[in-house]
């Protein structure tokens, strides 16, 4: 693809078709942990596509050609896609545990229900990405861009979110127990029902008392000095949250 920009659309379409054929979702709703390990040739094809040249590298490369992984469910444990481009890709309920997605472009990707625990996503771009009920436990998301992402019900236990951009992200019902949000930007973030017990938000930016009035907190939740902690009773029992 790098030597012949005009062939890129065809190569991308052929490789996507190969992946759809060889990594089709077994049955609807199959848990990621139960899907077969992706064969090496499928992993290789995903790697080639994620590292395809971009328009920024050469004006002849297409701006608009996404990756069509419709109907797939990928098991890509431990894969390295550093700086890869997977924006807008359908990756729901896929498995990326222990993967390296450092500085990857995952804008507007569909990762609902995906398993990404212990995954390195340092400085990854996840803006407007769908991560509903995704498992991100123990992952690195420090300095990641999660602007306007949908993280409803996501599992984010002990996640590193230092200096992450979470502005206008939907974190309703997300499990952020033990998460480190030092210097994270939380402007406009929705935290209704989010579990912030043991979370460190001492240096979080643009966090307000109103934003966490219906969040779970405890004595080990660390908040900025100007943010008032809500009651420690369950959110459902607070008058402001009924």
mmCIF file of C-alpha atoms in Angstrom:
data_model
loop_
_atom_site.group_PDB
_atom_site.id
_atom_site.type_symbol
_atom_site.label_atom_id
_atom_site.label_comp_id
_atom_site.label_asym_id
_atom_site.label_seq_id
_atom_site.Cartn_x
_atom_site.Cartn_y
_atom_site.Cartn_z
ATOM 1 C CA UNK A 1 0.000 0.000 0.000
ATOM 2 C CA UNK A 2 2.847 2.398 0.746
ATOM 3 C CA UNK A 3 4.380 1.909 -2.715
ATOM 4 C CA UNK A 4 1.106 2.173 -4.624
ATOM 5 C CA UNK A 5 -1.522 4.535 -3.169
ATOM 6 C CA UNK A 6 -3.912 3.780 -6.038
ATOM 7 C CA UNK A 7 -4.082 0.124 -4.948
ATOM 8 C CA UNK A 8 -4.906 0.926 -1.325
ATOM 9 C CA UNK A 9 -8.735 0.778 -1.604
ATOM 10 C CA UNK A 10 -8.599 -2.657 -3.210
ATOM 11 C CA UNK A 11 -6.072 -4.023 -0.711
ATOM 12 C CA UNK A 12 -8.130 -2.706 2.214
ATOM 13 C CA UNK A 13 -11.345 -4.240 0.873
ATOM 14 C CA UNK A 14 -9.682 -7.629 0.264
ATOM 15 C CA UNK A 15 -8.133 -7.769 3.733
ATOM 16 C CA UNK A 16 -11.389 -6.704 5.407
ATOM 17 C CA UNK A 17 -13.282 -9.414 3.514
ATOM 18 C CA UNK A 18 -10.672 -11.956 4.635
ATOM 19 C CA UNK A 19 -11.132 -10.915 8.273
ATOM 20 C CA UNK A 20 -14.934 -11.020 8.043
ATOM 21 C CA UNK A 21 -14.744 -14.537 6.620
ATOM 22 C CA UNK A 22 -12.223 -15.905 9.104
ATOM 23 C CA UNK A 23 -13.239 -14.096 12.280
ATOM 24 C CA UNK A 24 -17.020 -14.071 12.074
ATOM 25 C CA UNK A 25 -18.817 -13.804 15.403
ATOM 26 C CA UNK A 26 -19.659 -17.373 16.552
ATOM 27 C CA UNK A 27 -23.148 -16.565 17.824
ATOM 28 C CA UNK A 28 -24.800 -13.322 18.791
ATOM 29 C CA UNK A 29 -23.933 -12.328 22.331
ATOM 30 C CA UNK A 30 -20.969 -14.687 22.790
ATOM 31 C CA UNK A 31 -18.813 -13.576 25.704
ATOM 32 C CA UNK A 32 -15.415 -12.283 24.514
ATOM 33 C CA UNK A 33 -13.568 -14.769 26.745
ATOM 34 C CA UNK A 34 -15.274 -17.652 24.908
ATOM 35 C CA UNK A 35 -14.492 -16.672 21.324
ATOM 36 C CA UNK A 36 -11.714 -18.594 19.553
ATOM 37 C CA UNK A 37 -8.243 -17.078 19.425
ATOM 38 C CA UNK A 38 -7.859 -15.245 16.127
ATOM 39 C CA UNK A 39 -5.550 -17.152 13.724
ATOM 40 C CA UNK A 40 -2.150 -15.609 13.060
ATOM 41 C CA UNK A 41 -3.117 -14.627 9.513
ATOM 42 C CA UNK A 42 -6.128 -12.703 10.819
ATOM 43 C CA UNK A 43 -3.963 -10.952 13.420
ATOM 44 C CA UNK A 44 -1.476 -10.108 10.678
ATOM 45 C CA UNK A 45 -4.238 -8.697 8.456
ATOM 46 C CA UNK A 46 -5.559 -6.500 11.284
ATOM 47 C CA UNK A 47 -2.024 -5.249 11.937
ATOM 48 C CA UNK A 48 -1.461 -4.373 8.274
ATOM 49 C CA UNK A 49 -4.769 -2.513 8.089
ATOM 50 C CA UNK A 50 -4.180 -0.625 11.332
ATOM 51 C CA UNK A 51 -0.810 0.511 10.012
ATOM 52 C CA UNK A 52 -2.030 1.470 6.562
ATOM 53 C CA UNK A 53 -0.751 4.817 5.258
ATOM 54 C CA UNK A 54 -2.876 7.842 5.953
ATOM 55 C CA UNK A 55 -3.784 10.920 3.964
ATOM 56 C CA UNK A 56 -1.477 12.913 6.232
ATOM 57 C CA UNK A 57 1.459 10.845 4.962
ATOM 58 C CA UNK A 58 0.561 11.295 1.302
ATOM 59 C CA UNK A 59 -2.326 13.248 -0.314
ATOM 60 C CA UNK A 60 -3.144 10.350 -2.658
ATOM 61 C CA UNK A 61 -4.184 8.096 0.212
ATOM 62 C CA UNK A 62 -7.919 8.164 0.830
ATOM 63 C CA UNK A 63 -9.345 10.096 3.735
ATOM 64 C CA UNK A 64 -12.688 8.317 3.885
ATOM 65 C CA UNK A 65 -11.936 4.611 3.619
ATOM 66 C CA UNK A 66 -12.754 2.969 6.928
ATOM 67 C CA UNK A 67 -12.394 -0.665 7.900
ATOM 68 C CA UNK A 68 -15.458 -2.869 7.447
ATOM 69 C CA UNK A 69 -15.309 -5.531 10.172
ATOM 70 C CA UNK A 70 -19.091 -5.979 10.245
ATOM 71 C CA UNK A 71 -20.189 -9.301 11.748
ATOM 72 C CA UNK A 72 -16.821 -10.078 13.331
ATOM 73 C CA UNK A 73 -15.802 -10.710 16.913
ATOM 74 C CA UNK A 74 -12.038 -10.595 17.231
ATOM 75 C CA UNK A 75 -9.844 -12.220 19.869
ATOM 76 C CA UNK A 76 -6.609 -10.222 19.709
ATOM 77 C CA UNK A 77 -5.035 -10.697 23.127
ATOM 78 C CA UNK A 78 -1.602 -9.142 23.371
ATOM 79 C CA UNK A 79 -1.625 -7.604 19.877
ATOM 80 C CA UNK A 80 0.587 -4.570 19.277
ATOM 81 C CA UNK A 81 -1.088 -1.808 17.266
ATOM 82 C CA UNK A 82 1.010 1.127 18.433
ATOM 83 C CA UNK A 83 -0.067 4.236 16.553
ATOM 84 C CA UNK A 84 -2.559 2.184 14.552
ATOM 85 C CA UNK A 85 -5.617 3.638 12.825
ATOM 86 C CA UNK A 86 -8.920 1.912 13.631
ATOM 87 C CA UNK A 87 -11.220 4.928 13.677
ATOM 88 C CA UNK A 88 -14.897 4.141 13.136
ATOM 89 C CA UNK A 89 -14.270 0.393 13.167
ATOM 90 C CA UNK A 90 -16.851 -2.126 14.420
ATOM 91 C CA UNK A 91 -15.091 -3.961 17.273
ATOM 92 C CA UNK A 92 -17.986 -4.703 19.625
ATOM 93 C CA UNK A 93 -17.411 -7.525 22.126
ATOM 94 C CA UNK A 94 -13.891 -8.097 20.840
ATOM 95 C CA UNK A 95 -10.976 -9.101 23.062
ATOM 96 C CA UNK A 96 -7.905 -6.870 23.379
ATOM 97 C CA UNK A 97 -6.581 -7.866 26.809
ATOM 98 C CA UNK A 98 -2.903 -7.012 27.413
ATOM 99 C CA UNK A 99 -2.751 -5.334 23.986
ATOM 100 C CA UNK A 100 -0.596 -2.313 23.193
ATOM 101 C CA UNK A 101 -2.757 0.420 21.675
ATOM 102 C CA UNK A 102 -0.412 3.266 22.540
ATOM 103 C CA UNK A 103 -1.341 6.392 20.546
ATOM 104 C CA UNK A 104 -3.847 4.387 18.484
ATOM 105 C CA UNK A 105 -6.616 6.217 16.637
ATOM 106 C CA UNK A 106 -9.916 4.706 17.800
ATOM 107 C CA UNK A 107 -12.143 7.710 17.231
ATOM 108 C CA UNK A 108 -15.830 6.791 16.859
ATOM 109 C CA UNK A 109 -15.018 3.063 17.008
ATOM 110 C CA UNK A 110 -17.664 0.705 18.400
ATOM 111 C CA UNK A 111 -16.077 -1.111 21.351
ATOM 112 C CA UNK A 112 -19.252 -1.799 23.325
ATOM 113 C CA UNK A 113 -18.833 -4.864 25.523
ATOM 114 C CA UNK A 114 -15.202 -5.263 24.453
ATOM 115 C CA UNK A 115 -12.580 -6.566 26.876
ATOM 116 C CA UNK A 116 -9.539 -4.302 27.104
ATOM 117 C CA UNK A 117 -8.278 -5.051 30.591
ATOM 118 C CA UNK A 118 -4.595 -4.436 31.305
ATOM 119 C CA UNK A 119 -4.332 -2.762 27.899
ATOM 120 C CA UNK A 120 -1.937 0.106 27.204
ATOM 121 C CA UNK A 121 -3.846 2.995 25.630
ATOM 122 C CA UNK A 122 -1.497 5.808 26.589
ATOM 123 C CA UNK A 123 -2.311 8.883 24.474
ATOM 124 C CA UNK A 124 -4.836 6.914 22.416
ATOM 125 C CA UNK A 125 -7.601 8.876 20.708
ATOM 126 C CA UNK A 126 -10.949 7.483 21.857
ATOM 127 C CA UNK A 127 -13.001 10.599 21.247
ATOM 128 C CA UNK A 128 -16.678 9.847 20.555
ATOM 129 C CA UNK A 129 -15.924 6.131 20.910
ATOM 130 C CA UNK A 130 -18.654 3.765 22.143
ATOM 131 C CA UNK A 131 -17.367 1.831 25.172
ATOM 132 C CA UNK A 132 -20.685 0.903 26.782
ATOM 133 C CA UNK A 133 -20.104 -1.898 29.343
ATOM 134 C CA UNK A 134 -16.542 -2.391 28.083
ATOM 135 C CA UNK A 135 -14.048 -3.977 30.492
ATOM 136 C CA UNK A 136 -11.114 -1.602 30.938
ATOM 137 C CA UNK A 137 -10.016 -2.815 34.362
ATOM 138 C CA UNK A 138 -6.363 -2.119 35.111
ATOM 139 C CA UNK A 139 -5.686 -0.391 31.796
ATOM 140 C CA UNK A 140 -3.516 2.626 31.024
ATOM 141 C CA UNK A 141 -5.508 5.529 29.661
ATOM 142 C CA UNK A 142 -3.273 8.289 30.917
ATOM 143 C CA UNK A 143 -3.189 11.261 28.539
ATOM 144 C CA UNK A 144 -5.833 9.548 26.378
ATOM 145 C CA UNK A 145 -8.505 11.573 24.602
ATOM 146 C CA UNK A 146 -11.961 10.337 25.654
ATOM 147 C CA UNK A 147 -13.863 13.467 24.689
ATOM 148 C CA UNK A 148 -17.613 12.796 24.348
ATOM 149 C CA UNK A 149 -17.068 9.045 24.596
ATOM 150 C CA UNK A 150 -19.839 6.744 25.830
ATOM 151 C CA UNK A 151 -18.609 4.773 28.854
ATOM 152 C CA UNK A 152 -21.979 3.932 30.393
ATOM 153 C CA UNK A 153 -21.580 0.926 32.689
ATOM 154 C CA UNK A 154 -17.923 0.485 31.776
ATOM 155 C CA UNK A 155 -15.677 -1.450 34.160
ATOM 156 C CA UNK A 156 -12.746 0.849 34.963
ATOM 157 C CA UNK A 157 -11.434 -0.566 38.219
ATOM 158 C CA UNK A 158 -7.938 0.753 39.038
ATOM 159 C CA UNK A 159 -7.633 2.452 35.637
ATOM 160 C CA UNK A 160 -4.918 5.046 35.115
ATOM 161 C CA UNK A 161 -6.675 8.160 33.774
ATOM 162 C CA UNK A 162 -4.107 10.761 34.742
ATOM 163 C CA UNK A 163 -4.223 13.794 32.435
ATOM 164 C CA UNK A 164 -6.906 12.122 30.308
ATOM 165 C CA UNK A 165 -9.467 14.262 28.499
ATOM 166 C CA UNK A 166 -12.877 13.077 29.738
ATOM 167 C CA UNK A 167 -14.729 16.258 28.868
ATOM 168 C CA UNK A 168 -18.390 15.577 28.063
ATOM 169 C CA UNK A 169 -17.835 11.827 28.412
ATOM 170 C CA UNK A 170 -20.789 9.773 29.652
ATOM 171 C CA UNK A 171 -19.567 7.814 32.687
ATOM 172 C CA UNK A 172 -23.007 6.996 34.119
ATOM 173 C CA UNK A 173 -22.905 3.780 36.189
ATOM 174 C CA UNK A 174 -19.210 3.287 35.324
ATOM 175 C CA UNK A 175 -17.111 1.444 37.917
ATOM 176 C CA UNK A 176 -14.167 3.746 38.646
ATOM 177 C CA UNK A 177 -13.194 2.238 41.987
ATOM 178 C CA UNK A 178 -9.540 2.909 42.684
ATOM 179 C CA UNK A 179 -9.072 4.872 39.451
ATOM 180 C CA UNK A 180 -6.440 7.610 39.289
ATOM 181 C CA UNK A 181 -7.892 10.754 37.687
ATOM 182 C CA UNK A 182 -5.122 13.147 38.610
ATOM 183 C CA UNK A 183 -5.203 16.179 36.288
ATOM 184 C CA UNK A 184 -7.955 14.591 34.195
ATOM 185 C CA UNK A 185 -10.314 17.028 32.464
ATOM 186 C CA UNK A 186 -13.867 16.279 33.612
ATOM 187 C CA UNK A 187 -15.618 19.315 32.191
ATOM 188 C CA UNK A 188 -19.231 18.417 31.431
ATOM 189 C CA UNK A 189 -18.678 14.718 32.180
ATOM 190 C CA UNK A 190 -21.770 12.765 33.288
ATOM 191 C CA UNK A 191 -21.087 10.828 36.494
ATOM 192 C CA UNK A 192 -24.616 9.827 37.566
ATOM 193 C CA UNK A 193 -24.320 6.527 39.453
ATOM 194 C CA UNK A 194 -20.584 6.269 38.764
ATOM 195 C CA UNK A 195 -18.659 4.389 41.454
ATOM 196 C CA UNK A 196 -15.884 6.671 42.698
ATOM 197 C CA UNK A 197 -15.050 4.783 45.864
ATOM 198 C CA UNK A 198 -11.263 4.884 46.482
ATOM 199 C CA UNK A 199 -10.838 6.982 43.321
ATOM 200 C CA UNK A 200 -8.237 9.752 43.371
ATOM 201 C CA UNK A 201 -9.669 12.969 41.929
ATOM 202 C CA UNK A 202 -7.609 15.382 44.040
ATOM 203 C CA UNK A 203 -6.163 17.190 41.037
ATOM 204 C CA UNK A 204 -9.010 16.555 38.593
ATOM 205 C CA UNK A 205 -9.800 19.591 36.483
ATOM 206 C CA UNK A 206 -13.232 21.206 36.055
ATOM 207 C CA UNK A 207 -14.955 18.753 38.398
ATOM 208 C CA UNK A 208 -17.929 20.236 40.245
ATOM 209 C CA UNK A 209 -19.885 19.234 43.322
ATOM 210 C CA UNK A 210 -23.027 19.016 41.176
ATOM 211 C CA UNK A 211 -21.379 16.539 38.820
ATOM 212 C CA UNK A 212 -20.867 13.948 41.582
ATOM 213 C CA UNK A 213 -24.019 14.531 43.612
ATOM 214 C CA UNK A 214 -25.386 11.178 42.402
ATOM 215 C CA UNK A 215 -22.079 9.266 42.367
ATOM 216 C CA UNK A 216 -20.909 6.587 44.798
ATOM 217 C CA UNK A 217 -18.189 7.830 47.183
ATOM 218 C CA UNK A 218 -16.653 6.724 50.465
ATOM 219 C CA UNK A 219 -14.053 7.899 52.952
ATOM 220 C CA UNK A 220 -11.290 6.852 50.577
ATOM 221 C CA UNK A 221 -12.559 8.986 47.687
ATOM 222 C CA UNK A 222 -10.136 11.885 47.244
ATOM 223 C CA UNK A 223 -11.726 15.052 45.838
ATOM 224 C CA UNK A 224 -10.408 18.526 44.965
ATOM 225 C CA UNK A 225 -10.632 20.935 47.925
ATOM 226 C CA UNK A 226 -13.393 22.981 46.280
ATOM 227 C CA UNK A 227 -15.616 19.969 45.555
ATOM 228 C CA UNK A 228 -18.109 18.912 48.207
ATOM 229 C CA UNK A 229 -18.560 15.180 48.670
ATOM 230 C CA UNK A 230 -22.143 13.894 48.385
ATOM 231 C CA UNK A 231 -23.771 11.792 51.062
ATOM 232 C CA UNK A 232 -22.292 8.330 51.500
ATOM 233 C CA UNK A 233 -25.724 6.687 51.313
ATOM 234 C CA UNK A 234 -26.537 4.974 47.977
ATOM 235 C CA UNK A 235 -27.429 7.482 45.228
ATOM 236 C CA UNK A 236 -30.912 5.999 44.975
ATOM 237 C CA UNK A 237 -31.565 7.148 48.549
ATOM 238 C CA UNK A 238 -30.481 10.753 47.977
ATOM 239 C CA UNK A 239 -33.269 13.262 47.482
ATOM 240 C CA UNK A 240 -31.385 14.986 44.654
ATOM 241 C CA UNK A 241 -31.093 11.728 42.710
ATOM 242 C CA UNK A 242 -34.655 10.433 42.971
#
